[in-house]
Amino acid sequence: MRRRRREALPLPQAAGGHDFALPLLAAMAFLAPAVGVPHEEMLQDTLKSMLVAFATLVAALLFFWQRRRSTEPLRWHPVLLLPLGLAAYAAGSMAWSHTYLAGVETVRWTLFALLLWLGLNTLTREREREPLLALGIHAGALVASLWTALQFWIDLRLFPQGPNPGSTFVNRNFFAEFAVCTLPFGVLLLARARSRTQAVLAAFGSGFVIVAILMTGTRAALIALWVLLGAMLPLLAWLYRRQLPFGRWDAGTRWLVVGVLLATVLGLGSLRTGNEKIVLEERGTTPLARALNRTQSIRADDPSLGLRRQMWRATGDMIAAHPLAGVGAGAWENEIPLHQAPGTQLETDYYAHNEFLQLVAEYGLAGWAFLGLLAAYLLQSAWRTLRLHGERAAEAPGRALVLCALLALFIVSNVGFPWRMASTGALFALCLAWLAASDARLGLAGAWAARPLPWRPRLALPLAALCVAGLLLAGQVSWIAARSEALIVRAARLALMVSAAPDPQAARWNAAKAEMLRLVREGTDLNPHYRKITPLVADALAGWGDWANATWIWESVLSSRPNIVAILTNAARGHASMGHADQAWALLLRAQAIQPDAPSVRSLEVILLARAGHERQALERARAGIAEGLYDFDLLNTAFLLGWRLGDSDAALQAMELRQQHWPEHRVEGWMQLGRFWLQAKGDRERAVDAFGRALALAPEASRAMLLRQMPEEVRGRLEGEARSRP
């Protein structure tokens, strides 16, 4: 039996006429990380997602339009089956899981596959086209790093920031996880530089990106950075020193490049921050100090890692409960409340902070297949890359550096969610496209071989029309997303503004409140599934006593995410406050089925029992909750009032003591309540005067006159007399 050949003859080269697609993809790789929104009315990743989607669809439109007279075959690669398989699963899970979230995942993986396929077909023709894409990726990271540096050094506030410095990504973790994955492309440009000027510019650019990563202090990105700088990149430089132009540099150029790189990292890395928020973190005031401090802080008992472990354990429970089909594409955030630790009433986060666990939890066997086949392909690609020789060895350095970029991506994917970020997800697709195109150029055989895809010119116009339809749909979705986000963010800002005022109930705020309600209603009408900000508005309304409007906002969240215990109990409190006992009890039963030991659930049970006239039973449930440590502010406040009303002084005083201990911001109010308790329930004037005096001493100067007016006359006179008698 004749042994199967390891390598086949090269596939026919794709025809020309589609040169515009690759420059457009390179421009997308540049723009997505480089640009951001200079205000808070659109999330940064919404803009980046729009850029990636539109660029991909326009590139596909140009690609098909320019193929309308060509008969040359296109390219297909089995790696395309991986995202297409997830897209198909996501589309199917729309029928039985969360329809909206599964639809979002369907679109995400379909665009991923389209971007991969376009990259495969535009990079197949010749290896010389790769530096253009590498330049786009590196330039995007370089501009994003510039924004990071300016935020670090001079506290530039052009883009809204969460944890500083976040570049155009709002969160420094998102930026750092992206930037470290781009570093191999900067190194590739450096290694391929044919002139001293090119080499110096590439060295400075790579060094500057490294400094920006150090500025963030993001530990996952730092681990990936140390792996690249300490092992992978030096090893590849030694292996391919004869195949790349850097191996033929003269001694002067080599020393100059090394000097520029070290001067950039050590020099810029030693400059102090001018951002007060970074100084207050006490994690280092220079990029180098910050990176060393954060690297040394990596330990098993780290609080941040502890929160992630909670999410990972809950995700593991989710996988065990749904091992075959998963919970449905994108449905992790919908299902996670059902699998969290007992007593948890809020989701720890919206993502598992581990892409591999979340994929398996959502996609079940389809997720396992994706990960297993992807690992098999990448391991085979690494093995084939190491074995390339002769003329084909020229492909090896680029392949090896792309594999380094994917290694960095997978490192940060263990503690974050970079696949779901537009810029990093697009980079993932382009890396796979680069490898697949290289496979096609090499004509490699086997299960993972690229193959010709028959092409007929008559397909060009229908496929171009399909791209136009996709662009129209993307435009519609983008408008809805941008508009709904803007409306909801404006509503939240109004809510925060009114809540921060000393008199939020004053009539002068009625117009602002009406505008806030109009904005949040229009925003939720456009997108009823946007639930990350609307609860802030509802909480503010509840604080003002507007339970009707607060409750419909909470219920709008529950219509999309029905398992969030804190939202269930909030909505139940709203109904209880409006006298809707049946609705309140129904929501309580739903919350008890998910987290019977959550403090807010026990508190709600006590409140509803008390409102229903079962005060003794309510007090017993409150005492049991206190004994078990299942209490919140409302339970303790209710227990105090019930103990007072039912003559159980021990229960009342225990509840108030715990309330004063754990909620110090309410101590003035608490001492006022204790003063009335001692005077009215116990007739103990001395203790009452002491409690009222403590309230007066803790209150701000501006509030003391109002507090005195609220005290009984006999107490007020005594406290005023004591105040006058002091020297």
XYZ file of C-alpha atoms in Angstrom:
727
model
C 0.000 0.000 0.000
C 1.452 3.332 -1.023
C 2.064 5.759 1.816
C -0.020 8.939 1.703
C 1.993 12.011 0.833
C 2.355 14.562 3.624
C 2.387 17.461 1.200
C 0.363 17.958 -1.939
C 1.108 20.061 -4.959
C 0.420 23.765 -4.502
C -3.143 24.796 -5.167
C -3.805 27.110 -8.103
C -3.348 30.758 -7.230
C -6.458 32.856 -6.809
C -7.155 35.329 -9.562
C -6.424 39.012 -9.169
C -9.026 41.729 -9.009
C -9.726 41.690 -5.295
C -6.903 43.878 -4.039
C -9.209 46.267 -2.158
C -10.414 43.718 0.385
C -7.121 43.210 2.213
C -6.333 46.957 2.581
C -9.828 47.388 3.979
C -9.259 44.600 6.519
C -5.915 46.187 7.458
C -7.683 49.546 7.902
C -10.263 47.860 10.129
C -7.475 46.296 12.215
C -6.069 49.798 12.652
C -9.253 51.769 13.296
C -11.056 49.420 15.686
C -8.544 49.837 18.542
C -7.390 53.341 17.593
C -10.706 55.211 17.742
C -13.137 55.617 20.597
C -16.234 57.473 21.713
C -15.457 60.779 23.491
C -18.619 60.624 25.622
C -20.542 58.132 27.764
C -23.639 57.826 25.601
C -22.239 54.887 23.644
C -20.189 52.005 24.968
C -16.703 51.867 23.483
C -17.110 48.289 22.292
C -20.376 49.172 20.561
C -18.437 51.516 18.263
C -15.702 48.926 17.746
C -18.256 46.225 16.954
C -19.854 48.523 14.385
C -16.467 49.200 12.751
C -15.596 45.500 12.549
C -19.011 44.503 11.201
C -19.198 47.231 8.556
C -15.587 46.754 7.426
C -16.054 42.997 7.111
C -19.270 43.322 5.108
C -17.894 46.059 2.840
C -14.752 43.979 2.220
C -16.944 41.003 1.313
C -19.031 43.198 -1.019
C -15.906 44.440 -2.822
C -14.498 40.932 -2.955
C -17.573 39.455 -4.620
C -18.080 42.445 -6.937
C -14.536 42.139 -8.254
C -15.032 38.390 -8.833
C -18.006 38.839 -11.144
C -15.946 38.034 -14.263
C -13.457 35.581 -12.790
C -13.636 31.797 -13.023
C -10.632 31.057 -10.809
C -11.476 28.940 -7.746
C -11.552 30.474 -4.309
C -10.219 28.861 -1.144
C -11.789 26.798 1.590
C -10.179 25.574 4.791
C -11.572 23.133 7.379
C -10.845 25.610 10.201
C -13.830 27.575 8.877
C -16.070 24.781 10.142
C -15.248 25.762 13.716
C -16.934 29.202 13.844
C -19.611 28.056 11.383
C -20.442 25.158 13.699
C -20.858 27.523 16.632
C -22.975 29.878 14.505
C -25.230 26.983 13.505
C -25.574 25.844 17.112
C -26.331 29.419 18.213
C -29.020 29.780 15.559
C -30.589 26.498 16.700
C -30.494 27.484 20.366
C -32.632 30.531 19.572
C -35.549 28.077 19.505
C -35.100 26.748 23.055
C -32.785 29.099 24.976
C -32.585 32.872 25.296
C -33.580 34.004 21.799
C -31.975 37.439 21.879
C -28.651 36.336 23.361
C -28.457 33.356 21.011
C -29.173 35.666 18.065
C -26.300 37.926 19.093
C -23.994 34.903 19.223
C -25.179 33.751 15.798
C -24.236 37.083 14.295
C -20.910 37.163 16.159
C -19.708 33.781 14.937
C -21.043 34.332 11.414
C -19.050 37.560 11.115
C -16.042 35.780 12.618
C -16.289 33.072 9.938
C -16.746 35.640 7.152
C -13.709 37.599 8.328
C -11.660 34.398 8.521
C -12.739 33.371 5.008
C -11.961 36.793 3.560
C -8.548 36.757 5.189
C -7.892 33.282 3.822
C -8.757 34.328 0.277
C -7.014 37.708 0.312
C -3.787 36.430 1.898
C -3.535 33.291 -0.225
C -2.058 34.875 -3.320
C 1.341 35.835 -1.985
C 3.197 36.090 1.301
C 4.250 39.660 0.509
C 0.711 40.829 1.321
C 1.061 39.810 4.982
C 3.103 42.872 6.119
C 0.195 45.140 5.172
C -2.098 43.313 7.585
C 0.645 43.174 10.230
C 1.148 46.926 9.822
C -2.563 47.602 10.304
C -2.638 45.493 13.485
C 0.543 47.043 14.884
C -0.466 50.613 13.994
C -3.834 50.165 15.708
C -2.113 48.912 18.863
C 0.395 51.770 18.659
C -2.280 54.502 18.520
C -4.257 52.786 21.279
C -1.026 52.692 23.309
C -0.562 56.423 22.726
C -3.976 57.117 24.267
C -2.995 54.865 27.185
C 0.265 56.739 27.715
C -1.447 60.120 27.661
C -4.020 58.908 30.183
C -1.190 57.624 32.380
C 1.121 60.642 32.122
C -1.205 63.644 31.895
C -4.622 62.183 32.821
C -6.071 62.773 29.350
C -9.853 62.581 29.630
C -10.836 62.478 25.985
C -12.409 59.032 26.372
C -14.540 57.936 29.365
C -12.561 55.648 31.635
C -13.296 52.899 34.074
C -10.076 51.543 35.625
C -7.340 53.867 34.282
C -5.606 53.833 31.835
C -8.070 52.137 29.483
C -7.173 53.741 26.125
C -10.254 53.580 23.872
C -11.381 50.356 25.582
C -12.817 52.013 28.758
C -11.211 49.283 30.920
C -7.437 48.823 31.128
C -7.799 45.034 31.195
C -9.546 45.077 27.813
C -6.787 47.202 26.287
C -3.901 45.226 27.778
C -5.349 41.873 26.700
C -5.638 43.188 23.151
C -2.249 44.922 23.054
C -0.223 41.936 24.228
C -1.707 39.820 21.418
C -0.528 42.363 18.830
C 3.078 42.396 20.002
C 4.221 39.523 17.705
C 3.049 41.520 14.667
C 5.233 44.461 15.685
C 8.124 42.042 16.131
C 7.437 40.604 12.654
C 7.650 44.085 11.129
C 10.888 44.656 13.039
C 12.428 41.363 11.907
C 11.465 42.051 8.281
C 12.803 45.622 8.241
C 15.244 46.067 5.360
C 16.527 49.524 6.236
C 17.902 51.111 9.380
C 15.054 53.647 9.485
C 12.403 50.943 9.260
C 14.139 48.930 11.962
C 14.404 51.868 14.355
C 10.742 52.835 13.877
C 9.607 49.242 14.386
C 11.776 48.903 17.509
C 10.357 52.086 18.999
C 6.789 51.017 18.153
C 7.177 47.598 19.780
C 8.829 49.141 22.829
C 6.056 51.706 23.164
C 3.366 49.003 23.097
C 5.287 47.125 25.800
C 5.404 50.269 27.965
C 1.651 50.776 27.538
C 1.013 47.204 28.703
C 3.220 47.846 31.745
C 1.188 50.987 32.512
C -2.011 48.994 32.903
C -0.622 46.554 35.461
C -3.053 43.945 34.104
C -1.684 40.684 35.457
C -3.020 38.314 32.795
C -1.501 40.500 30.081
C 1.753 40.752 32.048
C 1.981 36.956 32.293
C 1.500 36.712 28.536
C 4.072 39.486 28.029
C 6.702 37.748 30.172
C 6.095 34.472 28.307
C 6.595 36.223 24.969
C 9.602 38.327 25.987
C 11.260 35.744 28.185
C 10.837 32.628 26.070
C 8.929 32.620 22.800
C 10.281 35.668 20.960
C 13.975 35.069 21.816
C 13.581 31.419 20.784
C 12.022 32.364 17.448
C 14.668 35.028 16.844
C 17.351 32.378 17.227
C 15.514 29.775 15.124
C 14.798 32.106 12.196
C 17.808 34.408 12.309
C 18.869 33.241 8.842
C 15.456 33.453 7.200
C 14.570 37.046 8.042
C 16.260 40.314 7.068
C 17.230 41.118 10.679
C 19.773 38.309 10.487
C 21.599 40.241 7.749
C 21.744 43.598 9.519
C 25.177 45.067 10.077
C 26.468 45.358 13.632
C 25.673 49.076 13.824
C 22.018 48.534 12.968
C 21.696 45.706 15.475
C 23.137 47.749 18.333
C 21.013 50.740 17.362
C 17.826 48.664 17.356
C 18.666 47.083 20.715
C 19.469 50.533 22.115
C 16.224 52.081 20.861
C 14.169 49.189 22.221
C 15.820 49.291 25.663
C 15.752 53.087 25.824
C 12.047 53.108 24.994
C 11.102 50.486 27.585
C 13.468 51.607 30.354
C 13.274 55.338 29.649
C 9.543 55.748 29.125
C 8.927 53.008 31.668
C 10.565 55.152 34.361
C 8.391 58.244 33.876
C 5.970 58.964 36.735
C 2.241 59.096 36.251
C 0.356 62.374 36.364
C -2.967 60.609 36.922
C -4.105 61.005 40.528
C -6.411 57.988 40.322
C -3.445 55.759 39.477
C -1.383 57.282 42.305
C -4.157 56.544 44.809
C -4.140 52.858 43.844
C -0.650 52.571 45.408
C 0.442 49.978 42.863
C 3.395 51.902 41.468
C 3.696 55.329 39.899
C 5.882 54.342 36.913
C 5.118 51.698 34.281
C 8.045 49.496 35.377
C 7.220 49.756 39.070
C 3.560 49.097 38.363
C 4.324 46.000 36.296
C 6.728 44.580 38.891
C 4.307 45.314 41.730
C 1.406 43.683 39.946
C 3.440 40.664 38.886
C 4.588 40.102 42.473
C 0.988 40.385 43.676
C -0.079 37.270 41.769
C -0.972 34.732 44.445
C -3.614 32.140 45.171
C -5.439 34.211 47.819
C -5.751 37.339 45.654
C -9.255 38.880 46.077
C -9.652 39.438 42.332
C -8.768 35.823 41.627
C -11.147 34.807 44.409
C -14.044 36.505 42.618
C -13.095 34.738 39.410
C -12.971 31.417 41.237
C -16.546 31.999 42.355
C -17.568 32.477 38.723
C -15.548 29.466 37.596
C -17.102 27.226 40.265
C -20.578 28.380 39.289
C -19.750 27.808 35.617
C -18.470 24.324 36.474
C -21.798 23.590 38.171
C -23.573 24.881 35.061
C -21.530 22.536 32.855
C -22.293 19.588 35.152
C -26.016 20.387 35.008
C -26.053 20.740 31.190
C -23.188 18.557 29.913
C -24.523 17.796 26.431
C -26.447 20.738 24.992
C -25.155 23.483 27.298
C -27.471 26.274 28.407
C -27.665 27.866 24.962
C -25.470 30.296 23.061
C -24.895 33.499 25.022
C -27.142 32.333 27.860
C -24.429 32.157 30.542
C -25.433 35.513 32.026
C -29.093 34.463 32.010
C -28.479 31.119 33.730
C -25.634 31.911 36.133
C -27.929 32.999 39.028
C -29.231 29.417 39.133
C -25.754 28.028 39.810
C -24.149 30.555 42.137
C -23.157 29.840 45.730
C -25.997 29.767 48.288
C -26.945 33.233 49.471
C -25.765 35.034 46.328
C -28.326 37.556 45.143
C -26.413 39.425 42.403
C -24.384 38.035 39.511
C -20.659 38.395 40.169
C -20.218 39.591 36.576
C -21.785 39.374 33.134
C -19.135 36.921 31.852
C -17.356 33.904 33.319
C -13.906 35.501 32.869
C -12.744 32.288 31.242
C -13.576 31.933 27.562
C -13.077 28.168 27.518
C -15.347 27.457 30.488
C -18.031 29.803 29.226
C -17.938 28.296 25.734
C -18.444 24.774 27.091
C -21.157 25.953 29.496
C -23.120 27.612 26.697
C -22.460 25.258 23.773
C -22.047 21.873 25.469
C -20.603 19.249 23.135
C -20.366 21.821 20.345
C -18.093 23.883 22.589
C -15.933 20.871 23.440
C -15.660 20.048 19.733
C -14.621 23.612 18.902
C -11.910 23.671 21.560
C -10.629 20.185 20.793
C -10.466 20.697 17.042
C -8.953 24.171 17.410
C -6.246 22.800 19.706
C -5.576 19.952 17.255
C -5.238 22.371 14.344
C -2.947 24.768 16.187
C -0.720 21.983 17.512
C -0.445 20.527 14.025
C 0.292 24.003 12.646
C 3.087 24.448 15.193
C 4.542 21.032 14.320
C 4.375 21.732 10.592
C 5.924 25.165 11.095
C 8.925 23.700 12.904
C 9.429 21.130 10.116
C 9.354 23.557 7.174
C 12.608 23.591 5.229
C 14.017 24.625 1.900
C 12.011 27.179 -0.035
C 9.032 26.636 2.206
C 10.977 27.708 5.285
C 10.245 31.328 4.339
C 6.689 30.750 5.592
C 7.856 29.631 9.038
C 8.622 32.942 10.819
C 5.263 34.521 10.050
C 3.398 31.367 11.067
C 5.398 31.075 14.279
C 4.729 34.670 15.301
C 1.003 34.324 14.596
C 1.007 31.231 16.808
C 2.676 33.376 19.502
C -0.135 35.918 19.174
C -2.674 33.123 19.639
C -0.737 31.801 22.630
C -0.948 35.246 24.249
C -4.670 35.369 23.435
C -5.300 31.998 25.071
C -3.333 32.999 28.188
C -5.469 36.096 28.764
C -8.606 34.131 27.818
C -8.222 32.106 31.010
C -9.084 35.088 33.227
C -10.997 37.413 30.895
C -13.372 37.505 27.937
C -11.282 38.906 25.041
C -13.095 36.881 22.340
C -16.203 38.950 23.048
C -14.405 42.270 22.588
C -14.642 43.451 18.988
C -10.977 44.329 18.373
C -9.574 41.213 20.034
C -12.176 38.917 18.494
C -11.368 40.286 15.025
C -7.654 39.726 15.714
C -8.447 36.103 16.621
C -10.162 35.593 13.256
C -7.328 37.275 11.336
C -4.721 35.080 13.047
C -6.568 31.933 11.976
C -6.941 33.386 8.473
C -3.177 34.013 8.322
C -2.422 30.371 9.212
C -5.049 29.016 6.827
C -3.740 31.157 3.964
C -0.222 29.945 4.678
C -1.483 26.357 4.574
C -2.969 27.082 1.144
C 0.243 28.635 -0.181
C 2.252 25.671 1.082
C -0.198 23.194 -0.433
C -0.206 21.098 2.736
C -2.218 17.885 2.638
C -4.273 16.104 5.253
C -7.434 16.740 7.257
C -6.497 20.376 7.823
C -5.536 21.129 4.233
C -6.837 24.115 2.297
C -8.875 23.193 -0.753
C -10.095 24.886 -3.943
C -13.657 26.189 -3.753
C -15.321 26.128 -7.182
C -16.489 29.555 -8.285
C -19.024 30.636 -10.870
C -19.204 34.298 -11.911
C -22.994 34.244 -11.767
C -22.763 33.869 -7.978
C -21.033 37.229 -7.615
C -24.081 39.487 -7.896
C -26.378 37.482 -5.553
C -23.617 37.292 -2.945
C -22.884 41.007 -3.357
C -26.601 41.701 -2.894
C -26.537 39.553 0.247
C -23.667 41.709 1.551
C -25.703 44.852 0.824
C -28.602 43.344 2.776
C -26.187 42.562 5.592
C -24.970 46.148 5.582
C -28.528 47.463 5.764
C -29.286 45.115 8.646
C -26.044 46.112 10.387
C -27.000 49.756 9.949
C -30.409 49.164 11.503
C -29.000 47.188 14.440
C -26.242 49.762 14.964
C -28.740 52.622 15.018
C -30.922 50.795 17.564
C -27.921 49.972 19.745
C -26.499 53.487 19.615
C -29.853 55.179 20.155
C -30.981 52.944 23.027
C -27.621 53.248 24.791
C -27.675 57.028 24.459
C -31.209 57.297 25.845
C -30.587 54.949 28.763
C -27.255 56.540 29.694
C -28.851 60.009 29.650
C -31.606 58.727 31.920
C -29.055 57.251 34.323
C -27.097 60.509 34.413
C -30.274 62.436 35.272
C -31.057 59.907 38.001
C -27.607 60.308 39.534
C -27.812 64.102 39.305
C -31.164 64.288 41.097
C -30.147 61.703 43.715
C -27.000 63.693 44.509
C -29.033 66.839 45.224
C -29.809 67.659 48.883
C -33.531 67.895 48.046
C -34.331 65.210 45.427
C -38.024 65.347 46.322
C -38.323 69.071 45.634
C -40.726 70.212 42.931
C -37.908 71.813 40.962
C -36.735 68.322 39.948
C -40.091 67.200 38.520
C -39.193 68.174 34.958
C -35.864 66.302 35.163
C -37.608 63.216 36.544
C -40.210 63.303 33.770
C -37.465 63.598 31.159
C -35.588 60.730 32.791
C -38.658 58.490 32.608
C -39.244 59.417 28.969
C -35.650 58.564 28.087
C -35.584 55.232 29.878
C -38.936 54.189 28.394
C -37.855 55.058 24.843
C -34.539 53.284 25.385
C -36.120 50.084 26.678
C -38.742 50.168 23.930
C -35.908 50.169 21.373
C -33.949 47.452 23.156
C -35.791 45.643 25.965
C -32.746 43.412 26.562
C -30.347 46.169 27.607
C -30.163 45.595 31.348
C -26.806 46.854 32.649
C -27.810 50.462 33.402
C -31.598 50.602 33.718
C -31.589 49.174 37.290
C -29.660 52.284 38.375
C -32.637 54.400 37.306
C -35.065 52.086 39.082
C -33.045 52.206 42.307
C -33.100 56.008 42.216
C -36.866 56.049 41.685
C -37.362 53.691 44.613
C -35.262 55.996 46.780
C -37.636 58.833 45.913
C -40.669 56.688 46.737
C -41.804 56.330 43.121
C -42.438 52.601 43.384
C -44.694 52.369 40.324
C -42.050 53.544 37.870
C -39.238 51.734 39.685
C -41.176 48.490 39.502
C -41.917 48.566 35.781
C -38.206 49.151 35.096
C -37.235 46.196 37.297
C -39.859 44.070 35.567
C -38.520 45.117 32.160
C -35.176 43.669 33.269
C -36.879 40.485 34.481
C -38.616 40.037 31.136
C -35.167 39.447 29.621
C -33.168 38.124 32.618
C -35.747 36.401 34.854
C -33.341 34.789 37.354
C -31.646 37.776 39.034
C -32.608 37.456 42.686
C -31.903 41.079 43.632
C -34.142 42.334 40.814
C -36.885 39.839 41.764
C -36.877 41.026 45.370
C -36.748 44.685 44.353
C -39.772 44.250 42.106
C -41.559 42.396 44.892
C -40.878 45.258 47.324
C -42.256 47.642 44.746
C -45.473 45.667 44.424
C -45.732 45.329 48.203
C -45.345 49.096 48.613
C -48.166 49.636 46.122
C -50.414 47.124 47.905
C -50.111 44.404 45.246
C -49.676 41.526 47.687
C -50.318 38.703 45.206
C -47.666 39.927 42.747
C -45.202 40.448 45.599
C -45.669 36.918 46.952
C -45.367 35.430 43.455
C -42.037 37.167 42.946
C -40.863 36.079 46.403
C -41.611 32.437 45.549
C -39.563 32.766 42.356
C -36.652 34.239 44.299
C -36.873 31.540 46.989
C -36.726 28.829 44.321
C -33.399 30.266 43.105
C -31.681 31.464 46.308
C -33.677 30.729 49.462
C -30.748 31.819 51.657
C -30.072 35.175 50.019
C -30.351 38.005 52.579
C -32.689 40.009 50.332
C -35.012 36.991 50.030
C -35.216 36.461 53.790
C -35.707 40.203 54.262
C -38.524 40.285 51.724
C -40.235 37.340 53.401
C -40.149 39.164 56.749
C -41.523 42.365 55.209
C -44.374 40.569 53.406
C -45.318 38.570 56.506
C -45.429 41.766 58.552
C -47.541 43.563 55.936
C -49.932 40.612 55.852
C -50.506 40.938 59.624
C -48.386 37.920 60.639
C -46.117 40.006 62.846
C -45.104 37.283 65.299
C -44.152 34.950 62.467
C -42.312 37.785 60.742
C -40.291 38.526 63.888
C -39.409 34.848 64.326
C -38.180 34.664 60.710
C -36.185 37.843 61.285
C -34.574 36.431 64.443
C -33.735 33.226 62.598
C -32.197 35.244 59.777
C -30.075 37.217 62.229
C -28.922 34.001 63.913
C -27.971 32.527 60.525
C -26.315 35.719 59.290
C -28.958 36.144 56.566
C -29.873 39.782 56.990
C -29.689 43.126 55.235
C -30.539 46.673 56.263
C -34.263 46.272 55.604
C -34.554 43.055 57.631
C -32.800 44.634 60.622
C -34.933 47.761 60.386
C -38.119 45.689 60.188
C -36.977 43.505 63.094
C -36.348 46.598 65.215
C -39.818 47.998 64.516
C -41.509 44.607 65.073
C -39.625 44.042 68.329
C -40.669 47.497 69.519
C -44.298 46.964 68.516
C -44.528 43.453 70.003
C -42.685 44.310 73.206
C -39.626 42.175 72.417
C -36.950 44.657 73.459
C -34.095 42.154 73.118
C -34.939 41.505 69.455
C -35.331 45.227 68.760
C -32.041 46.203 70.372
C -30.104 43.337 68.768
C -31.391 44.334 65.323
C -30.535 48.002 65.834
C -27.066 47.185 67.175
C -26.289 45.176 64.037
C -27.749 47.903 61.835
C -25.600 50.563 63.472
C -22.532 48.332 63.170
C -22.845 47.359 59.495
C -24.514 50.463 58.028
C -22.702 53.392 59.677
C -24.069 55.846 57.104
C -27.481 55.439 58.815
C -26.246 55.897 62.397
C -27.835 59.321 62.887
C -31.229 57.965 61.890
C -30.604 54.890 64.051
C -29.823 56.902 67.187
C -32.952 58.981 66.584
C -35.019 55.776 66.422
C -33.357 54.462 69.571
C -34.112 57.730 71.363
C -37.810 57.373 70.586
C -37.693 53.689 71.566
C -36.202 54.388 75.013
C -38.599 57.258 75.641
C -41.844 55.786 74.287
C -41.411 52.037 74.785
C -39.344 51.937 77.972
C -39.912 55.349 79.578
C -36.169 55.661 80.160
C -35.529 59.394 79.773
C -31.785 59.199 80.468
C -31.116 56.639 77.769
C -33.361 58.543 75.401
C -31.445 61.782 75.979
C -28.162 59.899 75.470
C -29.367 58.430 72.156
C -30.699 61.755 70.873
C -27.454 63.416 71.946
C -25.410 60.850 69.990
C -27.520 61.524 66.905
C -26.939 65.263 67.308
C -23.189 64.807 67.771
C -22.864 62.659 64.619
C -25.012 64.881 62.413
C -23.472 67.517 60.152
C -23.691 71.062 61.505
C -26.231 72.054 58.853
C -28.636 69.265 59.894
C -28.614 69.754 63.667
C -31.337 72.383 63.825
C -33.682 70.137 61.837
C -32.880 67.165 64.102
C -33.624 69.202 67.213
C -37.060 70.118 65.821
C -37.801 66.389 65.380
C -37.061 65.570 69.049
C -39.618 65.639 71.848
C -39.781 69.047 73.501
C -38.499 67.866 76.890
C -35.431 66.263 75.273
C -34.811 69.229 73.004
C -34.854 71.652 75.908
C -32.393 69.580 77.905
C -29.954 69.167 74.981
C -30.129 72.881 74.179
C -29.495 73.704 77.820
C -26.486 71.398 77.950
C -25.157 73.018 74.804
C -25.481 76.527 76.332
C -23.768 75.446 79.553
C -20.660 74.236 77.759
C -17.771 76.782 77.807
